[in-house]
JSON list of C-alpha atoms in Angstrom, two decimals:
[
{"chain": "A", "resi": 130, "resn": "MET", "atom": "CA", "xyz": [-84.67, -86.83, -87.69]},
{"chain": "A", "resi": 131, "resn": "LYS", "atom": "CA", "xyz": [-88.36, -85.74, -88.16]},
{"chain": "A", "resi": 132, "resn": "ARG", "atom": "CA", "xyz": [-89.50, -83.15, -90.45]},
{"chain": "A", "resi": 133, "resn": "ARG", "atom": "CA", "xyz": [-90.77, -79.84, -88.84]},
{"chain": "A", "resi": 134, "resn": "GLU", "atom": "CA", "xyz": [-93.71, -77.78, -89.88]},
{"chain": "A", "resi": 135, "resn": "TYR", "atom": "CA", "xyz": [-94.32, -74.21, -89.28]},
{"chain": "A", "resi": 136, "resn": "PRO", "atom": "CA", "xyz": [-97.32, -71.89, -89.82]},
{"chain": "A", "resi": 137, "resn": "LEU", "atom": "CA", "xyz": [-96.82, -69.62, -92.89]},
{"chain": "A", "resi": 138, "resn": "ASN", "atom": "CA", "xyz": [-98.96, -67.25, -94.95]},
{"chain": "A", "resi": 139, "resn": "ILE", "atom": "CA", "xyz": [-97.30, -66.47, -98.33]},
{"chain": "A", "resi": 140, "resn": "GLU", "atom": "CA", "xyz": [-98.20, -66.89, -102.01]},
{"chain": "A", "resi": 141, "resn": "VAL", "atom": "CA", "xyz": [-95.64, -68.36, -104.33]},
{"chain": "A", "resi": 142, "resn": "ASN", "atom": "CA", "xyz": [-96.48, -69.11, -108.11]},
{"chain": "A", "resi": 143, "resn": "GLY", "atom": "CA", "xyz": [-99.99, -67.96, -107.47]},
{"chain": "A", "resi": 144, "resn": "ARG", "atom": "CA", "xyz": [-100.85, -70.43, -104.86]},
{"chain": "A", "resi": 145, "resn": "LYS", "atom": "CA", "xyz": [-101.56, -69.49, -101.35]},
{"chain": "A", "resi": 146, "resn": "ILE", "atom": "CA", "xyz": [-99.29, -71.34, -98.97]},
{"chain": "A", "resi": 147, "resn": "LYS", "atom": "CA", "xyz": [-100.22, -72.03, -95.33]},
{"chain": "A", "resi": 148, "resn": "LYS", "atom": "CA", "xyz": [-97.44, -74.03, -93.96]},
{"chain": "A", "resi": 149, "resn": "ALA", "atom": "CA", "xyz": [-93.63, -74.80, -94.31]},
{"chain": "A", "resi": 150, "resn": "VAL", "atom": "CA", "xyz": [-92.40, -78.25, -93.67]},
{"chain": "A", "resi": 151, "resn": "ILE", "atom": "CA", "xyz": [-88.48, -78.53, -93.45]},
{"chain": "A", "resi": 152, "resn": "ASP", "atom": "CA", "xyz": [-86.72, -81.71, -93.85]},
{"chain": "A", "resi": 153, "resn": "PRO", "atom": "CA", "xyz": [-83.77, -81.78, -91.62]},
{"chain": "A", "resi": 154, "resn": "HIS", "atom": "CA", "xyz": [-81.43, -83.17, -94.19]},
{"chain": "A", "resi": 155, "resn": "TYR", "atom": "CA", "xyz": [-79.51, -79.64, -94.29]},
{"chain": "A", "resi": 156, "resn": "GLU", "atom": "CA", "xyz": [-78.28, -80.47, -90.93]},
{"chain": "A", "resi": 157, "resn": "ILE", "atom": "CA", "xyz": [-76.02, -82.94, -91.95]},
{"chain": "A", "resi": 158, "resn": "LYS", "atom": "CA", "xyz": [-73.55, -80.78, -93.64]},
{"chain": "A", "resi": 159, "resn": "HIS", "atom": "CA", "xyz": [-75.03, -77.23, -93.06]},
{"chain": "A", "resi": 160, "resn": "SER", "atom": "CA", "xyz": [-75.82, -76.89, -89.47]},
{"chain": "A", "resi": 161, "resn": "ASP", "atom": "CA", "xyz": [-73.05, -74.72, -88.93]},
{"chain": "A", "resi": 162, "resn": "SER", "atom": "CA", "xyz": [-74.44, -71.80, -90.91]},
{"chain": "A", "resi": 163, "resn": "ILE", "atom": "CA", "xyz": [-78.21, -72.85, -91.68]},
{"chain": "A", "resi": 164, "resn": "THR", "atom": "CA", "xyz": [-81.11, -72.97, -89.18]},
{"chain": "A", "resi": 165, "resn": "ASP", "atom": "CA", "xyz": [-84.69, -73.52, -89.45]},
{"chain": "A", "resi": 166, "resn": "GLU", "atom": "CA", "xyz": [-85.10, -69.79, -88.57]},
{"chain": "A", "resi": 167, "resn": "ILE", "atom": "CA", "xyz": [-82.94, -68.82, -91.48]},
{"chain": "A", "resi": 168, "resn": "ILE", "atom": "CA", "xyz": [-84.81, -70.83, -93.72]},
{"chain": "A", "resi": 169, "resn": "LEU", "atom": "CA", "xyz": [-88.16, -69.47, -92.80]},
{"chain": "A", "resi": 170, "resn": "ASP", "atom": "CA", "xyz": [-86.62, -66.25, -93.76]},
{"chain": "A", "resi": 171, "resn": "LEU", "atom": "CA", "xyz": [-85.53, -67.58, -96.97]},
{"chain": "A", "resi": 172, "resn": "VAL", "atom": "CA", "xyz": [-88.82, -68.79, -97.57]},
{"chain": "A", "resi": 173, "resn": "ALA", "atom": "CA", "xyz": [-90.35, -65.46, -96.69]},
{"chain": "A", "resi": 174, "resn": "LEU", "atom": "CA", "xyz": [-88.40, -63.81, -99.71]},
{"chain": "A", "resi": 175, "resn": "LEU", "atom": "CA", "xyz": [-90.32, -65.96, -102.18]},
{"chain": "A", "resi": 176, "resn": "ASP", "atom": "CA", "xyz": [-93.59, -64.50, -101.15]},
{"chain": "A", "resi": 177, "resn": "GLY", "atom": "CA", "xyz": [-95.28, -62.74, -104.43]},
{"chain": "A", "resi": 178, "resn": "GLY", "atom": "CA", "xyz": [-92.69, -64.62, -106.59]},
{"chain": "A", "resi": 179, "resn": "THR", "atom": "CA", "xyz": [-93.12, -66.79, -109.44]},
{"chain": "A", "resi": 180, "resn": "PHE", "atom": "CA", "xyz": [-90.33, -69.27, -110.09]},
{"chain": "A", "resi": 181, "resn": "PRO", "atom": "CA", "xyz": [-89.73, -71.85, -112.95]},
{"chain": "A", "resi": 182, "resn": "VAL", "atom": "CA", "xyz": [-90.22, -75.52, -112.15]},
{"chain": "A", "resi": 183, "resn": "GLN", "atom": "CA", "xyz": [-86.78, -77.38, -112.33]},
{"chain": "A", "resi": 184, "resn": "THR", "atom": "CA", "xyz": [-88.26, -81.01, -112.29]},
{"chain": "A", "resi": 185, "resn": "ARG", "atom": "CA", "xyz": [-91.80, -82.31, -112.08]},
{"chain": "A", "resi": 186, "resn": "ASP", "atom": "CA", "xyz": [-93.55, -85.68, -111.20]},
{"chain": "A", "resi": 187, "resn": "ASP", "atom": "CA", "xyz": [-97.00, -86.72, -110.91]},
{"chain": "A", "resi": 188, "resn": "ILE", "atom": "CA", "xyz": [-97.27, -85.34, -107.36]},
{"chain": "A", "resi": 189, "resn": "PHE", "atom": "CA", "xyz": [-94.54, -82.67, -106.74]},
{"chain": "A", "resi": 190, "resn": "GLU", "atom": "CA", "xyz": [-93.03, -79.93, -108.91]},
{"chain": "A", "resi": 191, "resn": "TYR", "atom": "CA", "xyz": [-89.45, -79.19, -107.36]},
{"chain": "A", "resi": 192, "resn": "PHE", "atom": "CA", "xyz": [-87.81, -75.85, -107.34]},
{"chain": "A", "resi": 193, "resn": "VAL", "atom": "CA", "xyz": [-84.08, -74.36, -106.81]},
{"chain": "A", "resi": 194, "resn": "THR", "atom": "CA", "xyz": [-83.88, -70.71, -106.05]},
{"chain": "A", "resi": 195, "resn": "ASP", "atom": "CA", "xyz": [-80.26, -69.52, -106.12]},
{"chain": "A", "resi": 196, "resn": "ASN", "atom": "CA", "xyz": [-78.60, -66.11, -104.78]},
{"chain": "A", "resi": 197, "resn": "LEU", "atom": "CA", "xyz": [-81.40, -65.45, -102.28]},
{"chain": "A", "resi": 198, "resn": "ARG", "atom": "CA", "xyz": [-79.84, -62.54, -99.96]},
{"chain": "A", "resi": 199, "resn": "LEU", "atom": "CA", "xyz": [-80.34, -62.15, -96.40]},
{"chain": "A", "resi": 200, "resn": "GLU", "atom": "CA", "xyz": [-78.25, -60.07, -94.20]},
{"chain": "A", "resi": 201, "resn": "GLY", "atom": "CA", "xyz": [-75.82, -59.65, -96.67]},
{"chain": "A", "resi": 202, "resn": "LYS", "atom": "CA", "xyz": [-75.20, -63.46, -97.26]},
{"chain": "A", "resi": 203, "resn": "ARG", "atom": "CA", "xyz": [-76.31, -65.72, -100.29]},
{"chain": "A", "resi": 204, "resn": "TYR", "atom": "CA", "xyz": [-78.19, -68.76, -99.83]},
{"chain": "A", "resi": 205, "resn": "LYS", "atom": "CA", "xyz": [-79.60, -71.70, -102.17]},
{"chain": "A", "resi": 206, "resn": "LEU", "atom": "CA", "xyz": [-82.88, -73.21, -101.43]},
{"chain": "A", "resi": 207, "resn": "VAL", "atom": "CA", "xyz": [-84.13, -76.45, -102.81]},
{"chain": "A", "resi": 208, "resn": "TRP", "atom": "CA", "xyz": [-87.98, -76.74, -102.36]},
{"chain": "A", "resi": 209, "resn": "LEU", "atom": "CA", "xyz": [-91.02, -78.14, -103.68]},
{"chain": "A", "resi": 210, "resn": "LEU", "atom": "CA", "xyz": [-94.70, -77.89, -104.04]},
{"chain": "A", "resi": 211, "resn": "GLU", "atom": "CA", "xyz": [-97.19, -80.51, -104.17]},
{"chain": "A", "resi": 212, "resn": "LYS", "atom": "CA", "xyz": [-100.44, -80.67, -106.16]},
{"chain": "A", "resi": 213, "resn": "ASN", "atom": "CA", "xyz": [-103.37, -79.51, -104.48]},
{"chain": "A", "resi": 214, "resn": "GLU", "atom": "CA", "xyz": [-101.59, -78.76, -101.21]},
{"chain": "A", "resi": 215, "resn": "ILE", "atom": "CA", "xyz": [-101.04, -75.79, -99.17]},
{"chain": "A", "resi": 216, "resn": "TYR", "atom": "CA", "xyz": [-97.42, -76.14, -97.83]},
{"chain": "A", "resi": 217, "resn": "ILE", "atom": "CA", "xyz": [-93.94, -75.69, -99.29]},
{"chain": "A", "resi": 218, "resn": "GLY", "atom": "CA", "xyz": [-91.61, -78.48, -98.70]},
{"chain": "A", "resi": 219, "resn": "ILE", "atom": "CA", "xyz": [-87.83, -77.35, -98.04]},
{"chain": "A", "resi": 220, "resn": "VAL", "atom": "CA", "xyz": [-85.73, -80.22, -99.06]},
{"chain": "A", "resi": 221, "resn": "ASN", "atom": "CA", "xyz": [-82.30, -78.47, -98.63]},
{"chain": "A", "resi": 222, "resn": "ALA", "atom": "CA", "xyz": [-80.77, -74.89, -98.13]},
{"chain": "A", "resi": 223, "resn": "TYR", "atom": "CA", "xyz": [-77.10, -73.70, -97.67]},
{"chain": "A", "resi": 224, "resn": "ARG", "atom": "CA", "xyz": [-74.94, -70.56, -97.58]},
{"chain": "A", "resi": 225, "resn": "ARG", "atom": "CA", "xyz": [-73.26, -69.62, -100.97]},
{"chain": "A", "resi": 226, "resn": "GLN", "atom": "CA", "xyz": [-69.71, -68.44, -100.87]},
{"chain": "A", "resi": 227, "resn": "SER", "atom": "CA", "xyz": [-70.03, -64.49, -101.58]}
]
């Protein structure tokens, strides 16, 4: 399974983001309720926001955004930003029970 890349134009935590890179990990357990299109819609909800870093290492900052709402459903998004890069990496996404 390969990572997939999509063009994007949002700002998150004051950074211009030009690309989404989606890891296919979500497909292992959540392919019945999550698609790349849903993930891209969830990422769009991050536009203009400022989010706390959950974990940080030398290269990446990791984030967890819970209770994202899309079409009346709740989702959790696990994502990252790499230092000095213009992409958002999606580690995992899944639908939450209402």
